[in-house]
Amino acid sequence: MTRSVLALLDVRPAHTAMIAERYDVHRFDQIEDKSAFLDETGSKITAVVTSARVGMPVDLMDRLPNLEVITSFGVGYDLIDLEACRKRGVRVSTTPDILTDDVADTAIMLMHATMRQLIVGDDWARSGKWVKNGPMTLTRSIRDKKLGIVGLGRIGQAIASRAIPSGVEVGYFGRSPKAVDYTFFESLSALADWADILMLSCPGGDATKGIIDTQVLSALGSSGVLINIARGSVVDEAALIAALKGKVIAGAGLDVFDNEPNVDRTLAGFDNVVLYPHAASGTVETRDAMGQLVVDNLNAWDERGALITPII
Ligand code: NAP
């Protein structure tokens, strides 16, 4: 019997088409009367396709009594209740590793763009300020700066290996020390106090909610820069806005936000902040590879009850 798959979004058109060729796919985002659909079809669904951003709402999972597997597009799983999945024996896969390089490149891009004031400089050259006012204000060099990484996992390590040739020293904070030559800090405040650039590459979720707070931002200090490619939830955004207003820190480069896609307009008003629309993995090559891995995980489950990149 053809497996019934509930797709919570269109991962990539080509990959949604591949899934539809082989399975009986229902596009949940396109169904108008979701409750009536779940009453009629919820018990037939054995697999869900979702993404790190859409996650898996628990109330939806409750309506899928025969769910076996969730294949997610992305690496974060803070919007999937793993405990609820474990209790029900639902298996979950993500798309790790293949996005690491693009996300690390974006982190480095935001670090340079923030330190060297790329957006201000672009405007200076474009708008005629250069002609009218002369050279733009001097910026700060990356060389000899201390880069403090919060969460030295796959992406954090890729960021460190890219930053070191630019002449930075790396320190990090996480749940446990790693077998690396960088300095491990046992507290986040101590890392922030040491660092010139604080780089967030840890998971979102309850354990990291708001860990970048007023105290950590004060420790980072008035010449310090915050870069966040992790999750908006990791930063207390109100505290960040207050720190930027009060010049408690020097600037920020942000790919992720509290209430995406509704970026707080106050953040858009700071010229020492570089914004990017949660697009760190957003290249054609990486998104295609992620879409393929979602398909491959689904097929591996269908064929042999195994996942290629499981998290549980
Ligand atoms: P990973 O390999 O699992 O690395 C996560 C790292 O964070 C690990 O070193 C882990 O330390 C550390 N960590 C876990 N809990 C922590 C805590 N409570 N406090 C501090 N550190 C903690 O994952 P990854 O592939 O590098 O991805 C990291 C995160 O990047 C994802 O979870 C996602 O939120 C984010 N991300 C963002 C984008 C984007 O588009 N902006 C794209 C991909 C991923 P231990 O090893 O000691 O547990």
Coordinates of C-alpha atoms and ligand atoms in Angstrom, one line a residue:
M1 CA 0.0 0.0 0.0
T2 CA 1.3 3.5 -0.8
R3 CA 2.5 5.3 2.2
S4 CA 0.6 8.5 3.2
V5 CA 2.9 11.4 3.8
L6 CA 2.0 14.7 5.3
A7 CA 4.2 17.6 4.0
L8 CA 4.0 20.7 6.2
L9 CA 5.7 22.7 3.5
D10 CA 7.2 22.6 0.1
V11 CA 10.9 21.7 1.0
R12 CA 12.1 22.4 -2.6
P13 CA 9.7 22.0 -5.6
A14 CA 11.9 19.3 -7.2
H15 CA 12.1 17.2 -4.0
T16 CA 8.4 17.6 -3.2
A17 CA 7.7 16.3 -6.7
M18 CA 10.0 13.3 -6.0
I19 CA 8.1 12.5 -2.8
A20 CA 4.8 12.9 -4.6
E21 CA 5.9 10.4 -7.3
R22 CA 6.4 7.7 -4.8
Y23 CA 4.0 8.4 -2.0
D24 CA 0.5 9.7 -1.4
V25 CA 1.4 13.2 -0.3
H26 CA -0.9 15.7 1.4
R27 CA 0.3 19.3 1.5
F28 CA -0.9 20.4 4.9
D29 CA 0.0 24.1 4.3
Q30 CA -2.5 24.1 1.3
I31 CA -5.4 22.4 3.1
E32 CA -8.0 24.8 4.1
D33 CA -10.1 22.8 6.7
K34 CA -7.2 21.2 8.5
S35 CA -9.3 19.8 11.3
A36 CA -11.7 18.0 8.9
F37 CA -8.7 16.7 6.9
L38 CA -7.2 15.3 10.1
D39 CA -10.5 13.7 11.2
E40 CA -10.7 11.9 7.9
T41 CA -7.0 11.2 7.0
G42 CA -4.9 11.7 10.2
S43 CA -4.9 8.0 11.0
K44 CA -3.5 7.1 7.5
I45 CA -0.4 9.4 7.9
T46 CA 2.7 7.5 8.8
A47 CA 5.4 10.1 7.8
V48 CA 5.7 13.8 8.1
V49 CA 8.0 16.1 6.1
T50 CA 8.8 19.3 7.9
S51 CA 11.6 21.8 8.4
A52 CA 13.7 23.2 11.2
R53 CA 11.6 26.4 11.0
V54 CA 8.2 24.9 10.8
G55 CA 8.9 22.1 13.3
M56 CA 6.3 19.6 14.4
P57 CA 3.4 21.1 16.5
V58 CA 2.5 18.7 19.4
D59 CA -1.2 19.2 18.8
L60 CA -0.8 18.1 15.2
M61 CA 1.3 15.1 16.2
D62 CA -1.6 14.1 18.6
R63 CA -3.9 13.9 15.6
L64 CA -1.6 11.4 13.8
P65 CA -1.9 8.2 15.8
N66 CA 0.0 6.0 13.3
L67 CA 2.9 8.4 12.8
E68 CA 6.3 6.6 12.5
V69 CA 8.7 9.1 11.3
I70 CA 9.4 12.9 10.9
T71 CA 12.0 13.9 8.2
S72 CA 13.0 17.5 8.7
F73 CA 14.8 19.9 6.3
G74 CA 17.5 21.7 8.4
V75 CA 19.6 20.9 11.4
G76 CA 17.9 22.6 14.4
Y77 CA 15.2 20.6 16.1
D78 CA 14.1 23.0 18.8
L79 CA 10.6 23.1 17.3
I80 CA 10.2 19.3 17.5
D81 CA 9.3 17.9 20.9
L82 CA 11.8 15.0 21.0
E83 CA 10.5 13.8 24.4
A84 CA 7.0 13.4 22.9
C85 CA 8.5 11.6 19.9
R86 CA 10.5 9.3 22.1
K87 CA 7.4 8.4 24.2
R88 CA 5.5 7.5 21.1
G89 CA 8.4 5.8 19.3
V90 CA 8.4 8.3 16.5
R91 CA 11.8 8.5 14.8
V92 CA 13.2 11.9 13.6
S93 CA 15.9 12.8 11.0
T94 CA 17.5 16.2 10.1
T95 CA 19.9 17.2 7.4
P96 CA 23.3 17.8 9.2
D97 CA 26.8 18.4 7.8
I98 CA 25.7 19.4 4.2
L99 CA 24.8 22.9 5.4
T100 CA 27.8 23.4 7.7
D101 CA 30.0 25.1 5.2
D102 CA 27.4 27.7 4.0
V103 CA 26.3 28.5 7.5
A104 CA 29.9 28.9 8.7
D105 CA 30.6 31.1 5.6
T106 CA 27.6 33.3 6.5
A107 CA 28.9 33.6 10.1
I108 CA 32.3 34.8 8.8
M109 CA 30.5 37.1 6.3
L110 CA 28.5 38.7 9.1
M111 CA 31.6 39.0 11.3
H112 CA 33.5 40.9 8.6
A113 CA 30.4 42.9 7.5
T114 CA 29.8 44.1 11.1
M115 CA 33.4 44.8 12.0
R116 CA 34.2 46.6 8.7
Q117 CA 30.7 48.3 8.5
L118 CA 29.9 46.9 5.1
I119 CA 26.4 48.3 5.0
V120 CA 27.5 51.8 6.1
G121 CA 30.4 51.7 3.5
D122 CA 28.1 50.5 0.7
D123 CA 25.8 53.4 1.4
W124 CA 28.8 55.8 1.7
A125 CA 29.9 54.8 -1.8
R126 CA 26.4 54.6 -3.3
S127 CA 24.7 57.6 -2.0
G128 CA 27.3 60.3 -2.7
K129 CA 28.3 60.7 1.0
W130 CA 31.9 59.9 -0.1
V131 CA 31.9 62.9 -2.5
K132 CA 30.1 65.2 0.0
N133 CA 31.8 64.2 3.3
G134 CA 35.1 62.5 2.3
P135 CA 36.3 59.1 3.5
M136 CA 34.1 57.1 5.7
T137 CA 35.0 56.7 9.4
L138 CA 37.7 54.1 10.1
T139 CA 36.5 50.6 11.1
R140 CA 38.0 47.8 13.3
S141 CA 40.3 45.0 12.1
I142 CA 39.6 41.3 12.7
R143 CA 43.3 40.6 13.1
D144 CA 44.4 39.8 16.7
K145 CA 40.8 39.8 17.9
K146 CA 39.5 37.2 20.3
L147 CA 36.6 35.1 18.9
G148 CA 34.4 33.5 21.6
I149 CA 32.2 30.7 20.1
V150 CA 29.1 29.6 22.0
G151 CA 28.5 26.0 20.9
L152 CA 31.6 24.5 19.3
G153 CA 29.8 21.8 17.2
R154 CA 30.0 21.1 13.5
I155 CA 29.2 24.7 12.5
G156 CA 31.2 26.3 15.4
Q157 CA 34.3 24.3 14.5
A158 CA 33.9 25.2 10.8
I159 CA 33.7 28.9 11.9
A160 CA 36.8 28.6 14.0
S161 CA 38.8 27.0 11.2
R162 CA 37.8 29.8 8.8
A163 CA 38.5 32.6 11.3
I164 CA 42.0 31.4 12.4
P165 CA 43.7 32.3 9.1
S166 CA 42.3 35.9 9.6
G167 CA 44.5 36.1 12.7
V168 CA 41.9 35.6 15.5
E169 CA 42.4 33.7 18.7
V170 CA 39.5 31.2 19.4
G171 CA 37.9 30.4 22.8
Y172 CA 34.6 28.6 23.4
F173 CA 31.8 27.8 25.8
G174 CA 29.6 24.7 25.6
R175 CA 28.2 21.8 27.7
S176 CA 31.6 20.0 27.6
P177 CA 35.2 20.7 26.5
K178 CA 36.2 19.3 23.1
A179 CA 39.5 17.7 21.9
V180 CA 40.7 20.9 20.3
D181 CA 43.4 23.4 21.0
Y182 CA 41.1 26.4 21.7
T183 CA 40.6 27.6 25.2
F184 CA 37.4 26.2 26.9
F185 CA 35.5 28.7 29.2
E186 CA 33.4 27.2 32.0
S187 CA 31.0 30.1 32.0
L188 CA 29.4 32.1 29.3
S189 CA 30.1 35.4 31.1
A190 CA 33.8 34.6 31.3
L191 CA 33.9 33.9 27.6
A192 CA 32.0 37.1 26.8
D193 CA 34.3 39.1 29.1
W194 CA 37.4 37.6 27.2
A195 CA 36.0 37.9 23.7
D196 CA 36.0 40.8 21.2
I197 CA 33.5 38.9 19.0
L198 CA 30.9 36.6 20.5
M199 CA 29.7 34.1 18.0
L200 CA 26.5 32.0 18.6
S201 CA 26.4 28.6 17.0
C202 CA 24.6 26.5 19.7
P203 CA 21.1 25.0 19.4
G204 CA 17.9 26.9 20.3
G205 CA 15.3 25.5 22.7
D206 CA 14.7 25.7 26.4
A207 CA 18.3 25.1 27.5
T208 CA 19.6 28.1 25.6
K209 CA 16.6 30.5 25.8
G210 CA 17.8 34.0 26.5
I211 CA 21.3 33.0 27.6
I212 CA 22.6 36.1 25.9
D213 CA 21.2 38.6 28.4
T214 CA 22.0 42.0 29.8
Q215 CA 24.8 40.6 32.0
V216 CA 26.5 38.7 29.1
L217 CA 26.2 41.7 26.8
S218 CA 27.8 44.0 29.5
A219 CA 30.6 41.5 29.8
L220 CA 31.2 41.6 26.0
G221 CA 31.6 45.3 26.4
S222 CA 31.6 48.5 24.4
S223 CA 34.1 47.3 21.8
G224 CA 32.5 43.9 21.5
V225 CA 30.4 42.5 18.6
L226 CA 27.7 39.8 18.7
I227 CA 27.1 37.5 15.8
N228 CA 24.1 35.2 15.8
I229 CA 23.6 32.4 13.3
A230 CA 22.1 30.0 15.9
R231 CA 18.5 30.8 16.8
G232 CA 16.8 34.1 17.7
S233 CA 15.6 32.6 21.0
V234 CA 19.2 32.3 22.3
V235 CA 19.4 36.1 22.6
D236 CA 17.2 38.2 24.9
E237 CA 16.3 40.6 22.0
A238 CA 15.0 43.4 24.3
A239 CA 18.3 43.2 26.2
L240 CA 20.2 43.3 22.9
I241 CA 18.3 46.4 21.7
A242 CA 18.9 48.1 25.0
A243 CA 22.6 47.3 24.8
L244 CA 22.9 48.7 21.2
K245 CA 21.0 51.8 22.2
G246 CA 23.1 52.3 25.3
K247 CA 26.4 51.5 23.4
V248 CA 27.0 48.7 25.8
I249 CA 28.3 46.7 22.8
A250 CA 29.7 48.0 19.5
G251 CA 27.5 46.2 17.0
A252 CA 25.8 43.0 15.9
G253 CA 25.4 40.7 12.9
L254 CA 22.2 38.7 12.9
D255 CA 20.9 36.0 10.7
V256 CA 18.2 34.9 13.2
F257 CA 15.5 36.7 15.2
D258 CA 12.9 36.4 17.9
N259 CA 9.8 36.7 15.8
E260 CA 10.8 35.7 12.2
P261 CA 10.1 37.0 9.7
N262 CA 8.9 40.1 11.6
V263 CA 12.3 41.6 12.5
D264 CA 11.9 44.2 15.3
R265 CA 12.0 47.5 13.4
T266 CA 14.3 49.0 16.1
L267 CA 17.1 46.6 15.0
A268 CA 16.7 47.9 11.5
G269 CA 17.4 51.5 12.7
F270 CA 20.9 50.8 13.9
D271 CA 23.7 51.4 11.4
N272 CA 26.1 49.2 13.5
V273 CA 23.8 46.2 13.0
V274 CA 24.0 43.9 9.9
L275 CA 20.8 42.0 9.2
Y276 CA 20.4 38.8 7.2
P277 CA 17.0 37.0 6.7
H278 CA 17.7 33.6 8.3
A279 CA 19.4 32.5 5.0
A280 CA 22.7 31.1 6.3
S281 CA 22.1 27.8 4.5
G282 CA 20.2 29.5 1.6
T283 CA 22.3 28.6 -1.4
V284 CA 20.9 26.6 -4.3
E285 CA 23.5 23.9 -3.9
T286 CA 23.0 23.4 -0.2
R287 CA 19.2 23.6 -0.3
D288 CA 19.2 21.0 -3.1
A289 CA 21.4 18.7 -1.1
M290 CA 19.2 19.2 2.0
G291 CA 16.0 18.5 -0.1
Q292 CA 17.7 15.3 -1.4
L293 CA 18.6 14.1 2.1
V294 CA 15.0 14.6 3.2
V295 CA 13.9 12.4 0.3
D296 CA 16.6 9.8 1.0
N297 CA 15.7 9.6 4.6
L298 CA 12.1 9.1 3.8
N299 CA 12.9 6.4 1.2
A300 CA 15.3 4.7 3.6
W301 CA 12.6 4.5 6.2
D302 CA 10.1 3.2 3.7
E303 CA 12.5 0.6 2.3
R304 CA 14.2 -0.7 5.5
G305 CA 12.8 1.1 8.5
A306 CA 16.1 3.0 9.0
L307 CA 17.1 6.6 8.7
I308 CA 20.4 7.9 7.2
T309 CA 20.8 10.9 9.6
P310 CA 18.6 10.2 12.6
I311 CA 18.6 12.3 15.8
I312 CA 16.4 9.8 17.5
Ligands
NAP1 P1 25.9 20.5 16.6 O1 27.0 19.9 15.8 O2 25.0 19.7 17.4 O3 26.6 21.6 17.6 C1 25.9 22.2 18.6 C2 26.9 22.7 19.6 O4 26.2 23.4 20.6 C3 27.6 21.5 20.4 O5 29.0 21.8 20.5 C4 27.0 21.5 21.7 O6 27.9 21.1 22.7 C5 26.6 22.9 21.9 N1 25.5 23.1 22.9 C6 24.5 22.2 23.1 N2 23.7 22.7 24.1 C7 24.3 23.8 24.5 C8 24.0 24.7 25.6 N3 22.9 24.5 26.4 N4 24.9 25.7 25.8 C9 26.0 25.9 25.0 N5 26.3 25.1 24.0 C10 25.5 24.0 23.8 O7 25.0 21.4 15.6 P2 25.4 22.2 14.4 O8 25.2 21.5 13.1 O9 26.8 22.8 14.6 O10 24.3 23.4 14.5 C11 24.2 24.2 15.6 C12 23.0 25.1 15.5 O11 23.1 26.0 14.5 C13 21.7 24.4 15.2 O12 21.2 23.7 16.3 C14 20.8 25.5 14.7 O13 20.1 26.0 15.8 C15 21.8 26.5 14.1 N6 21.7 26.6 12.7 C16 21.3 27.7 12.1 C17 21.2 27.8 10.7 C18 20.8 29.1 10.1 O14 20.3 29.1 9.0 N7 21.1 30.3 10.7 C19 21.5 26.7 9.9 C20 21.9 25.6 10.5 C21 22.0 25.5 11.9 P3 28.1 19.6 23.2 O15 28.7 18.9 22.1 O16 28.9 19.7 24.4 O17 26.7 19.1 23.4

